[in-house]
Short mmCIF file of C-alpha atoms in Angstrom, two decimals:
data_model
loop_
_atom_site.label_atom_id
_atom_site.label_comp_id
_atom_site.label_asym_id
_atom_site.label_seq_id
_atom_site.Cartn_x
_atom_site.Cartn_y
_atom_site.Cartn_z
CA UNK A 1231 -32.96 26.96 1.53
CA UNK A 1232 -32.56 23.27 0.93
CA UNK A 1233 -30.23 22.94 -2.07
CA UNK A 1234 -30.32 19.49 -3.58
CA UNK A 1235 -27.03 18.80 -5.28
CA UNK A 1236 -26.18 15.78 -7.32
CA UNK A 1237 -23.45 14.14 -5.26
CA UNK A 1238 -23.15 10.46 -6.02
CA UNK A 1239 -21.30 9.64 -9.20
CA UNK A 1240 -20.96 6.19 -10.70
CA UNK A 1241 -17.96 5.50 -12.87
CA UNK A 1242 -19.08 3.64 -15.96
CA UNK A 1243 -16.89 0.75 -17.00
CA UNK A 1244 -15.75 0.36 -20.56
CA UNK A 1245 -17.79 -2.79 -20.92
CA UNK A 1246 -20.95 -0.74 -20.52
CA UNK A 1247 -19.98 1.31 -23.52
CA UNK A 1248 -20.72 4.64 -21.88
CA UNK A 1249 -19.37 7.78 -23.51
CA UNK A 1250 -18.49 11.10 -21.96
CA UNK A 1251 -15.52 13.44 -21.47
CA UNK A 1252 -12.27 12.14 -20.06
CA UNK A 1253 -12.66 8.46 -19.31
CA UNK A 1254 -12.03 9.04 -15.62
CA UNK A 1255 -15.05 11.36 -15.61
CA UNK A 1256 -17.14 8.92 -17.61
CA UNK A 1257 -19.81 9.37 -15.01
CA UNK A 1258 -23.53 9.78 -14.84
CA UNK A 1259 -25.69 11.04 -11.98
CA UNK A 1260 -26.68 8.02 -9.96
CA UNK A 1261 -28.81 9.64 -7.31
CA UNK A 1262 -29.41 12.79 -5.38
CA UNK A 1263 -28.42 13.46 -1.80
CA UNK A 1264 -29.12 16.45 0.36
CA UNK A 1265 -25.53 17.53 0.34
CA UNK A 1266 -26.19 20.49 2.59
CA UNK A 1267 -27.19 17.99 5.26
CA UNK A 1268 -24.12 15.83 4.66
CA UNK A 1269 -21.73 18.74 5.03
CA UNK A 1270 -23.41 20.94 7.60
CA UNK A 1271 -21.71 19.01 10.39
CA UNK A 1272 -18.05 18.28 10.99
CA UNK A 1273 -18.94 14.61 11.23
CA UNK A 1274 -20.21 14.76 7.66
CA UNK A 1275 -16.73 15.65 6.46
CA UNK A 1276 -15.25 12.85 8.54
CA UNK A 1277 -17.70 10.40 7.01
CA UNK A 1278 -16.87 11.63 3.51
CA UNK A 1279 -13.15 11.16 4.15
CA UNK A 1280 -13.76 7.68 5.54
CA UNK A 1281 -15.50 7.00 2.24
CA UNK A 1282 -12.41 8.11 0.33
CA UNK A 1283 -10.14 5.88 2.42
CA UNK A 1284 -12.56 2.99 2.02
CA UNK A 1285 -12.59 3.42 -1.75
CA UNK A 1286 -8.80 3.39 -1.82
CA UNK A 1287 -8.61 0.30 0.41
CA UNK A 1288 -10.92 -1.78 -1.79
CA UNK A 1289 -9.55 -4.64 -3.89
CA UNK A 1290 -9.92 -2.71 -7.15
CA UNK A 1291 -7.24 -0.31 -5.90
CA UNK A 1292 -4.78 -0.67 -3.01
CA UNK A 1293 -6.57 -3.62 -1.43
CA UNK A 1294 -5.28 -5.83 -4.26
CA UNK A 1295 -4.61 -4.41 -7.73
CA UNK A 1296 -2.15 -1.75 -6.58
CA UNK A 1297 -0.47 -3.91 -3.96
CA UNK A 1298 -0.01 -7.69 -4.10
CA UNK A 1299 -2.16 -8.12 -7.21
CA UNK A 1300 -1.69 -6.62 -10.64
CA UNK A 1301 1.19 -4.30 -9.72
CA UNK A 1302 3.30 -7.00 -8.09
CA UNK A 1303 2.65 -9.26 -11.06
CA UNK A 1304 4.02 -6.75 -13.56
CA UNK A 1305 6.82 -6.32 -11.04
CA UNK A 1306 7.54 -10.07 -11.56
CA UNK A 1307 7.03 -10.79 -7.86
CA UNK A 1308 4.02 -13.12 -8.05
CA UNK A 1309 2.16 -15.13 -10.66
CA UNK A 1310 -0.07 -18.12 -11.30
CA UNK A 1311 2.46 -20.25 -13.16
CA UNK A 1312 1.29 -23.83 -13.45
CA UNK A 1313 -1.83 -23.18 -15.48
CA UNK A 1314 -2.39 -20.96 -18.48
CA UNK A 1315 -4.54 -18.07 -17.35
CA UNK A 1316 -4.47 -14.30 -17.54
CA UNK A 1317 -1.35 -14.13 -15.38
CA UNK A 1318 0.59 -15.39 -18.38
CA UNK A 1319 -0.39 -12.30 -20.35
CA UNK A 1320 0.24 -10.02 -17.36
CA UNK A 1321 3.71 -11.45 -16.75
CA UNK A 1322 4.50 -11.10 -20.46
CA UNK A 1323 3.24 -7.49 -20.50
CA UNK A 1324 0.55 -8.23 -23.07
CA UNK A 1325 -1.49 -5.14 -22.34
CA UNK A 1326 -3.59 -5.74 -25.46
CA UNK A 1327 -5.22 -8.83 -23.96
CA UNK A 1328 -8.87 -7.98 -23.29
CA UNK A 1329 -8.88 -9.13 -19.67
CA UNK A 1330 -5.57 -7.48 -18.86
CA UNK A 1331 -6.67 -4.28 -20.58
CA UNK A 1332 -9.90 -4.30 -18.59
CA UNK A 1333 -7.91 -4.42 -15.34
CA UNK A 1334 -5.68 -1.56 -16.51
CA UNK A 1335 -8.68 0.55 -17.53
CA UNK A 1336 -10.49 -0.15 -14.27
CA UNK A 1337 -7.48 0.98 -12.23
CA UNK A 1338 -7.49 4.30 -14.10
CA UNK A 1339 -11.24 4.73 -13.67
CA UNK A 1340 -11.33 3.69 -10.01
CA UNK A 1341 -8.40 5.93 -9.09
CA UNK A 1342 -10.10 8.94 -10.64
CA UNK A 1343 -13.31 7.99 -8.90
CA UNK A 1344 -11.50 8.24 -5.56
CA UNK A 1345 -10.09 11.60 -6.66
CA UNK A 1346 -13.59 12.84 -7.46
CA UNK A 1347 -14.67 12.03 -3.90
CA UNK A 1348 -11.71 14.01 -2.57
CA UNK A 1349 -12.70 16.93 -4.78
CA UNK A 1350 -16.23 16.80 -3.40
CA UNK A 1351 -14.87 17.26 0.12
CA UNK A 1352 -12.59 20.12 -0.92
CA UNK A 1353 -15.35 21.82 -2.90
CA UNK A 1354 -17.63 21.89 0.11
CA UNK A 1355 -14.86 23.06 2.41
CA UNK A 1356 -14.27 25.99 0.06
CA UNK A 1357 -17.87 27.08 0.61
CA UNK A 1358 -17.65 26.75 4.37
CA UNK A 1359 -16.59 29.56 6.66
CA UNK A 1360 -15.29 27.67 9.67
CA UNK A 1361 -12.35 27.93 12.05
CA UNK A 1362 -12.76 24.32 13.16
CA UNK A 1363 -9.21 22.95 13.55
CA UNK A 1364 -10.42 19.44 12.73
CA UNK A 1365 -11.63 20.64 9.34
CA UNK A 1366 -8.19 22.12 8.74
CA UNK A 1367 -6.92 18.57 9.24
CA UNK A 1368 -9.49 17.25 6.76
CA UNK A 1369 -8.48 19.84 4.17
CA UNK A 1370 -4.81 18.93 4.54
CA UNK A 1371 -5.55 15.23 4.17
CA UNK A 1372 -7.68 15.86 1.09
CA UNK A 1373 -5.01 17.88 -0.70
CA UNK A 1374 -2.45 15.23 0.19
CA UNK A 1375 -4.61 12.38 -1.06
CA UNK A 1376 -5.37 14.17 -4.32
CA UNK A 1377 -1.64 14.46 -4.94
CA UNK A 1378 -0.92 10.88 -3.83
CA UNK A 1379 -3.61 9.41 -6.09
CA UNK A 1380 -2.56 11.43 -9.13
CA UNK A 1381 1.09 10.55 -8.53
CA UNK A 1382 0.46 6.81 -8.68
CA UNK A 1383 -1.50 7.33 -11.90
CA UNK A 1384 1.44 9.28 -13.27
CA UNK A 1385 3.87 6.52 -12.35
CA UNK A 1386 1.71 3.97 -14.14
CA UNK A 1387 0.49 5.77 -17.24
CA UNK A 1388 3.25 8.30 -17.99
CA UNK A 1389 6.91 7.94 -18.99
CA UNK A 1390 9.68 8.29 -16.43
CA UNK A 1391 10.49 11.95 -15.89
CA UNK A 1392 14.25 11.39 -15.81
CA UNK A 1393 14.08 9.69 -19.21
CA UNK A 1394 11.62 12.10 -20.85
CA UNK A 1395 11.39 15.37 -18.88
CA UNK A 1396 9.84 17.17 -21.86
CA UNK A 1397 7.11 14.58 -22.46
CA UNK A 1398 4.02 16.40 -23.69
CA UNK A 1399 1.38 13.97 -22.48
CA UNK A 1400 1.01 13.92 -18.72
CA UNK A 1401 -2.26 13.48 -16.87
CA UNK A 1402 -5.68 15.09 -16.81
CA UNK A 1403 -5.43 16.72 -13.38
CA UNK A 1404 -8.80 16.54 -11.67
CA UNK A 1405 -9.21 19.38 -9.19
CA UNK A 1406 -12.97 19.98 -9.24
CA UNK A 1407 -16.07 17.86 -8.59
CA UNK A 1408 -17.87 18.18 -11.90
CA UNK A 1409 -18.30 16.53 -15.30
CA UNK A 1410 -16.19 18.99 -17.25
CA UNK A 1411 -13.22 17.87 -19.28
CA UNK A 1412 -10.01 18.27 -17.33
CA UNK A 1413 -6.89 19.88 -18.70
CA UNK A 1414 -4.31 17.32 -19.79
CA UNK A 1415 -1.01 18.70 -18.55
CA UNK A 1416 2.46 17.95 -19.80
CA UNK A 1417 4.49 15.57 -17.68
CA UNK A 1418 6.27 18.49 -16.05
CA UNK A 1419 2.98 20.32 -15.56
CA UNK A 1420 1.47 17.27 -13.88
CA UNK A 1421 4.38 17.08 -11.46
CA UNK A 1422 3.90 20.77 -10.69
CA UNK A 1423 0.23 20.21 -9.86
CA UNK A 1424 1.08 17.25 -7.63
CA UNK A 1425 3.72 19.21 -5.75
CA UNK A 1426 1.35 22.17 -5.47
CA UNK A 1427 -1.24 20.01 -3.73
CA UNK A 1428 1.42 18.55 -1.45
CA UNK A 1429 2.54 22.06 -0.52
CA UNK A 1430 -1.03 22.89 0.48
CA UNK A 1431 -1.29 19.66 2.44
CA UNK A 1432 1.91 20.49 4.29
CA UNK A 1433 0.56 23.94 5.14
CA UNK A 1434 -2.69 22.64 6.60
CA UNK A 1435 -1.08 19.72 8.42
CA UNK A 1436 1.90 21.55 9.89
CA UNK A 1437 0.71 20.88 13.47
CA UNK A 1438 0.06 17.18 12.77
CA UNK A 1439 3.23 15.95 14.44
CA UNK A 1440 2.04 13.23 16.84
CA UNK A 1441 1.44 9.84 15.22
CA UNK A 1442 0.79 7.72 18.30
CA UNK A 1443 -2.80 7.00 19.29
CA UNK A 1444 -3.42 9.48 22.07
CA UNK A 1445 -6.42 9.55 24.35
CA UNK A 1446 -8.09 12.91 24.75
CA UNK A 1447 -7.75 14.16 21.19
CA UNK A 1448 -10.53 16.36 19.89
CA UNK A 1449 -12.25 13.50 18.08
CA UNK A 1450 -11.90 9.86 17.16
CA UNK A 1451 -11.10 11.00 13.62
CA UNK A 1452 -7.57 12.09 14.50
CA UNK A 1453 -6.94 9.36 17.07
CA UNK A 1454 -4.60 7.18 14.98
CA UNK A 1455 -2.85 9.31 12.40
CA UNK A 1456 -0.85 6.72 10.39
CA UNK A 1457 -4.18 5.34 9.17
CA UNK A 1458 -4.90 8.69 7.52
CA UNK A 1459 -2.86 10.99 5.32
CA UNK A 1460 -0.77 12.84 7.89
CA UNK A 1461 2.09 15.35 7.84
CA UNK A 1462 4.75 12.65 7.56
CA UNK A 1463 2.83 11.05 4.70
CA UNK A 1464 3.20 14.41 2.96
CA UNK A 1465 6.95 14.36 3.59
CA UNK A 1466 7.26 10.74 2.43
CA UNK A 1467 5.23 11.37 -0.72
CA UNK A 1468 7.34 14.43 -1.51
CA UNK A 1469 10.44 12.26 -1.08
CA UNK A 1470 8.97 9.78 -3.59
CA UNK A 1471 8.01 12.50 -6.05
CA UNK A 1472 11.39 14.21 -6.00
CA UNK A 1473 13.14 10.82 -6.15
CA UNK A 1474 11.18 9.93 -9.27
CA UNK A 1475 12.10 13.31 -10.81
CA UNK A 1476 15.79 12.88 -10.04
CA UNK A 1477 15.82 15.90 -7.72
CA UNK A 1478 17.94 14.12 -5.15
CA UNK A 1479 18.63 17.14 -2.95
CA UNK A 1480 14.95 17.63 -2.19
CA UNK A 1481 14.30 13.88 -2.06
CA UNK A 1482 16.95 13.53 0.64
CA UNK A 1483 15.57 16.52 2.54
CA UNK A 1484 12.07 15.09 2.81
CA UNK A 1485 13.26 11.54 3.50
CA UNK A 1486 15.29 12.91 6.42
CA UNK A 1487 12.25 14.72 7.81
CA UNK A 1488 10.59 11.35 8.30
CA UNK A 1489 13.71 9.51 9.45
CA UNK A 1490 14.54 12.21 11.99
CA UNK A 1491 11.07 12.12 13.55
CA UNK A 1492 12.36 9.62 16.12
CA UNK A 1493 9.44 10.35 18.44
CA UNK A 1494 7.16 8.75 15.85
CA UNK A 1495 9.18 6.30 13.75
CA UNK A 1496 11.98 3.79 14.24
CA UNK A 1497 13.14 0.66 12.46
CA UNK A 1498 12.22 -2.45 14.40
CA UNK A 1499 14.92 -4.70 15.80
CA UNK A 1500 15.33 -7.96 13.90
CA UNK A 1501 13.98 -9.87 16.91
CA UNK A 1502 10.79 -7.80 16.73
CA UNK A 1503 10.32 -8.00 12.99
CA UNK A 1504 7.08 -9.97 13.15
CA UNK A 1505 5.48 -6.90 14.75
CA UNK A 1506 6.07 -4.88 11.59
CA UNK A 1507 5.82 -7.44 8.80
CA UNK A 1508 2.35 -6.19 7.87
CA UNK A 1509 -0.23 -3.50 8.69
CA UNK A 1510 -0.26 -1.60 11.05
CA UNK A 1511 3.55 -2.03 11.33
CA UNK A 1512 3.70 0.24 14.36
CA UNK A 1513 6.68 2.57 14.28
CA UNK A 1514 7.46 1.84 10.62
CA UNK A 1515 4.17 2.57 8.83
CA UNK A 1516 3.92 6.20 7.79
CA UNK A 1517 0.56 5.81 6.05
CA UNK A 1518 -1.72 2.86 5.48
CA UNK A 1519 -5.36 2.03 4.83
CA UNK A 1520 -7.64 0.12 7.18
CA UNK A 1521 -9.52 -2.81 5.67
CA UNK A 1522 -10.13 -5.90 7.79
CA UNK A 1523 -11.95 -7.76 5.03
CA UNK A 1524 -9.00 -8.83 2.88
CA UNK A 1525 -7.78 -11.96 4.65
CA UNK A 1526 -9.88 -14.59 2.87
CA UNK A 1527 -9.10 -13.18 -0.56
CA UNK A 1528 -5.37 -13.07 0.18
CA UNK A 1529 -5.44 -16.62 1.53
CA UNK A 1530 -7.31 -17.85 -1.55
CA UNK A 1531 -4.75 -16.18 -3.79
CA UNK A 1532 -1.59 -17.55 -2.19
CA UNK A 1533 -2.85 -20.73 -0.53
CA UNK A 1534 -6.39 -21.80 -1.30
CA UNK A 1535 -7.76 -25.27 -1.78
CA UNK A 1536 -5.72 -25.97 -4.91
CA UNK A 1537 -2.26 -25.51 -3.47
CA UNK A 1538 -1.76 -29.22 -2.98
CA UNK A 1539 -2.14 -29.71 -6.74
CA UNK A 1540 0.52 -27.12 -7.45
CA UNK A 1541 -1.88 -24.52 -8.79
CA UNK A 1542 -1.59 -21.32 -6.78
CA UNK A 1543 -0.11 -17.86 -7.09
CA UNK A 1544 3.60 -18.41 -6.61
CA UNK A 1545 6.33 -16.02 -5.58
CA UNK A 1546 9.50 -15.57 -7.59
CA UNK A 1547 11.38 -18.81 -8.09
CA UNK A 1548 14.83 -17.29 -7.51
CA UNK A 1549 14.25 -15.93 -4.02
CA UNK A 1550 17.30 -17.76 -2.72
CA UNK A 1551 19.36 -15.50 -5.00
CA UNK A 1552 17.36 -12.38 -4.19
CA UNK A 1553 17.93 -12.91 -0.46
CA UNK A 1554 21.42 -14.37 -0.93
CA UNK A 1555 20.57 -17.29 1.33
CA UNK A 1556 23.91 -18.98 0.64
CA UNK A 1557 25.54 -16.29 2.79
CA UNK A 1558 23.21 -16.81 5.75
CA UNK A 1559 24.92 -17.54 9.07
CA UNK A 1560 24.08 -17.30 12.74
CA UNK A 1561 24.97 -13.61 12.71
CA UNK A 1562 23.81 -12.85 9.17
CA UNK A 1563 20.30 -14.08 8.38
CA UNK A 1564 17.71 -11.94 6.66
CA UNK A 1565 14.61 -12.34 8.83
CA UNK A 1566 12.41 -11.19 5.96
CA UNK A 1567 13.02 -14.37 3.99
CA UNK A 1568 11.33 -16.71 6.47
CA UNK A 1569 8.75 -14.13 7.52
CA UNK A 1570 7.59 -13.45 3.97
CA UNK A 1571 7.94 -16.83 2.27
CA UNK A 1572 7.50 -20.56 2.80
CA UNK A 1573 9.51 -22.88 0.58
CA UNK A 1574 7.73 -25.87 -0.96
CA UNK A 1575 10.35 -27.80 -2.86
CA UNK A 1576 11.17 -25.63 -5.86
CA UNK A 1577 8.40 -23.09 -5.25
CA UNK A 1578 7.77 -20.36 -2.70
CA UNK A 1579 4.50 -19.37 -1.06
CA UNK A 1580 4.01 -15.74 -0.05
CA UNK A 1581 2.98 -15.68 3.62
CA UNK A 1582 3.76 -12.12 4.67
CA UNK A 1583 0.13 -11.04 4.88
CA UNK A 1584 -1.56 -14.33 5.82
CA UNK A 1585 0.46 -17.41 6.72
CA UNK A 1586 -2.28 -19.92 7.50
CA UNK A 1587 -6.00 -20.48 7.30
CA UNK A 1588 -6.17 -20.06 11.06
CA UNK A 1589 -4.89 -16.50 10.78
CA UNK A 1590 -7.98 -15.52 8.83
CA UNK A 1591 -10.00 -15.71 12.04
CA UNK A 1592 -7.38 -15.44 14.76
CA UNK A 1593 -5.10 -12.75 13.33
CA UNK A 1594 -6.67 -11.30 10.18
CA UNK A 1595 -5.04 -8.69 8.00
CA UNK A 1596 -6.32 -5.29 9.11
CA UNK A 1597 -5.20 -3.21 6.16
CA UNK A 1598 -2.51 -2.31 3.67
CA UNK A 1599 0.68 -0.29 4.14
CA UNK A 1600 1.30 2.41 1.53
CA UNK A 1601 4.29 4.29 2.96
CA UNK A 1602 6.86 2.76 5.31
CA UNK A 1603 10.05 3.94 6.94
CA UNK A 1604 12.58 1.64 5.16
CA UNK A 1605 11.75 3.28 1.84
CA UNK A 1606 12.84 6.64 3.25
CA UNK A 1607 16.25 5.13 4.04
CA UNK A 1608 16.51 3.76 0.49
CA UNK A 1609 15.61 7.13 -1.01
CA UNK A 1610 18.11 8.88 1.25
CA UNK A 1611 20.88 6.40 0.42
CA UNK A 1612 20.40 6.76 -3.33
CA UNK A 1613 20.01 10.53 -3.14
CA UNK A 1614 23.25 11.26 -1.29
CA UNK A 1615 25.50 8.58 -2.80
CA UNK A 1616 27.37 11.00 -5.08
CA UNK A 1617 28.03 13.56 -2.33
CA UNK A 1618 28.24 11.44 0.83
CA UNK A 1619 29.05 7.77 0.23
CA UNK A 1620 29.54 7.12 3.94
CA UNK A 1621 26.12 8.56 4.69
CA UNK A 1622 24.57 6.53 1.87
CA UNK A 1623 26.13 3.35 3.25
CA UNK A 1624 24.92 4.19 6.76
CA UNK A 1625 21.36 4.65 5.50
CA UNK A 1626 21.38 1.31 3.69
CA UNK A 1627 22.99 -0.47 6.62
CA UNK A 1628 20.36 0.88 9.00
CA UNK A 1629 17.76 -1.22 7.21
CA UNK A 1630 20.04 -4.23 6.69
CA UNK A 1631 20.99 -4.54 10.35
CA UNK A 1632 17.38 -4.11 11.46
CA UNK A 1633 16.55 -7.11 9.26
CA UNK A 1634 19.25 -9.36 10.75
CA UNK A 1635 22.00 -8.81 8.18
CA UNK A 1636 25.55 -7.67 8.75
CA UNK A 1637 26.40 -4.12 7.82
CA UNK A 1638 28.16 -3.81 4.48
CA UNK A 1639 31.77 -2.65 4.67
CA UNK A 1640 32.86 0.49 2.85
CA UNK A 1641 34.97 -1.56 0.42
CA UNK A 1642 32.20 -4.03 -0.45
CA UNK A 1643 31.83 -4.59 -4.19
CA UNK A 1644 28.18 -3.54 -3.93
CA UNK A 1645 29.38 -0.01 -3.20
CA UNK A 1646 32.02 0.14 -5.93
CA UNK A 1647 30.20 2.72 -8.05
CA UNK A 1648 26.75 4.21 -8.46
CA UNK A 1649 25.58 1.46 -10.81
CA UNK A 1650 26.48 -1.33 -8.37
CA UNK A 1651 24.96 0.63 -5.48
CA UNK A 1652 21.70 1.14 -7.36
CA UNK A 1653 21.57 -2.58 -8.18
CA UNK A 1654 21.88 -3.34 -4.48
CA UNK A 1655 19.14 -0.83 -3.68
CA UNK A 1656 16.92 -2.52 -6.28
CA UNK A 1657 17.58 -5.89 -4.65
CA UNK A 1658 16.83 -4.40 -1.24
CA UNK A 1659 13.51 -3.07 -2.46
CA UNK A 1660 12.62 -6.53 -3.75
CA UNK A 1661 13.53 -8.06 -0.39
CA UNK A 1662 11.65 -5.46 1.65
CA UNK A 1663 8.55 -4.62 -0.37
CA UNK A 1664 6.78 -7.74 -1.68
CA UNK A 1665 3.01 -7.38 -1.49
CA UNK A 1666 3.14 -3.58 -1.61
CA UNK A 1667 3.19 -2.89 -5.35
CA UNK A 1668 6.42 -0.91 -5.22
CA UNK A 1669 8.80 -3.21 -7.11
CA UNK A 1670 7.37 -2.29 -10.52
CA UNK A 1671 7.90 1.40 -9.81
CA UNK A 1672 11.47 0.65 -8.74
CA UNK A 1673 12.20 -1.29 -11.93
CA UNK A 1674 10.87 1.64 -13.92
CA UNK A 1675 12.96 4.11 -11.95
CA UNK A 1676 16.26 2.27 -12.35
CA UNK A 1677 15.50 1.42 -16.00
CA UNK A 1678 17.80 -1.60 -16.20
CA UNK A 1679 17.28 -5.12 -17.46
CA UNK A 1680 15.65 -7.49 -14.98
CA UNK A 1681 14.73 -11.15 -14.81
CA UNK A 1682 11.28 -12.68 -15.03
CA UNK A 1683 9.43 -14.37 -12.19
CA UNK A 1684 11.23 -17.66 -12.89
CA UNK A 1685 14.61 -15.96 -12.70
CA UNK A 1686 15.51 -17.29 -16.14
CA UNK A 1687 14.60 -14.77 -18.83
CA UNK A 1688 16.17 -11.34 -19.03
CA UNK A 1689 13.70 -8.57 -19.79
CA UNK A 1690 14.93 -5.32 -21.29
CA UNK A 1691 13.43 -2.05 -20.05
CA UNK A 1692 10.98 -0.65 -22.58
CA UNK A 1693 8.33 2.04 -22.60
CA UNK A 1694 5.73 -0.53 -23.69
CA UNK A 1695 6.36 -2.29 -20.34
CA UNK A 1696 6.63 0.70 -18.06
CA UNK A 1697 3.88 2.93 -19.51
CA UNK A 1698 0.43 1.39 -19.25
CA UNK A 1699 -2.08 2.20 -22.00
CA UNK A 1700 -4.83 4.64 -21.11
CA UNK A 1701 -8.50 3.93 -21.72
CA UNK A 1702 -9.15 4.50 -25.42
CA UNK A 1703 -11.84 7.12 -24.91
CA UNK A 1704 -9.50 9.12 -22.68
CA UNK A 1705 -7.33 9.64 -25.78
CA UNK A 1706 -10.29 11.16 -27.67
CA UNK A 1707 -11.37 13.73 -25.13
CA UNK A 1708 -9.84 16.32 -22.88
CA UNK A 1709 -8.82 19.93 -23.05
CA UNK A 1710 -5.55 21.09 -24.52
CA UNK A 1711 -2.33 20.42 -22.69
CA UNK A 1712 -0.65 22.94 -20.43
#
């Protein structure tokens, strides 16, 4: 029997004025596909997962907004400074501005759209009786992605768990492909759902231990695992989740699982840093998304035809302080500074992803990195500081020395107490992660005052900064909290 099931969903933007249940499920049937044909072959599941990864890699999500775009602007890493435009409102955290609010709402909607595609895959797998090992891989990836996508929504739209562990308003957790209202869980309940999906992902991916591209695998689908959500991406995401919860014992455990997988991952030597400065960052990338169509947009953002007039998206103006360039010497030079930035008088141009117009054709960006090895060292260092200061220092120094810097001595002032150590870890994250959207999450985690993009104004940590507003209609609908 040929069942015709409504598969394609279009997420209605707020500007269209559509109304429905939770805003993320503000969807209407767009067309009908013979879903039994799509999912009667293993290749159909592969194609569906490629669609999920493609959705995530688009500019509206990790291809811009959740990497070098909106997220790094509210992280005070980049901004269009010489002309009044919407970046002014973004940098000032004016989330009520119509254009800024539209971006925030579209991130929410687009992220849940990607989740709905994951749920479609899982829903069909549940109806399939198959022992195909490749489909076990697909199921593990899907559970992992559902957790990963919800977790980034949680980090954006919910309060910090360490500050408000009893917060009543978490996320609507979408775990089915339908138009029904989703239960809005408490913050703790949302974390439990995320960790539950990661546990399932770990179960299904437990044999997924080889990250190198290996000829002779069962299919092209599992040929290059860091470009898909793999076992070590599960470990790294669990490390992030537990780190954000303040469960440092478990955070350290999962960070070590990645660090200790020496057959798959290793920090690059400083002389080889250019090989890992961007996607695919072989040996350092744990998980990333393929998209070879981003180069022109990135170039236009950070270079473009207007750079000569001084109108372009600038990097922070105090990078010399961030990288402590006054301490540079022949045996102590942070290779990231020159690899990531080009100084133009008093301004800095971000060149980590694209450093010239010629690179657009000759060496284009092939994708975005979402999880990398240095972060695991930072999580480990922070997590064990109170119980093993020598181990924490060793973890931090592993990254420093790989980037051309001298190892910090045990009596360095940066290691004096936990507060000073966390400040150094925050600085390290700023030095290591520009263009990846992670600085904002780090500022939220450490919850300390920070300076604006010009390095002049001190900004105090506030919930109005660190908790983005949800789409208005999302606040009107949804089932009771659990």
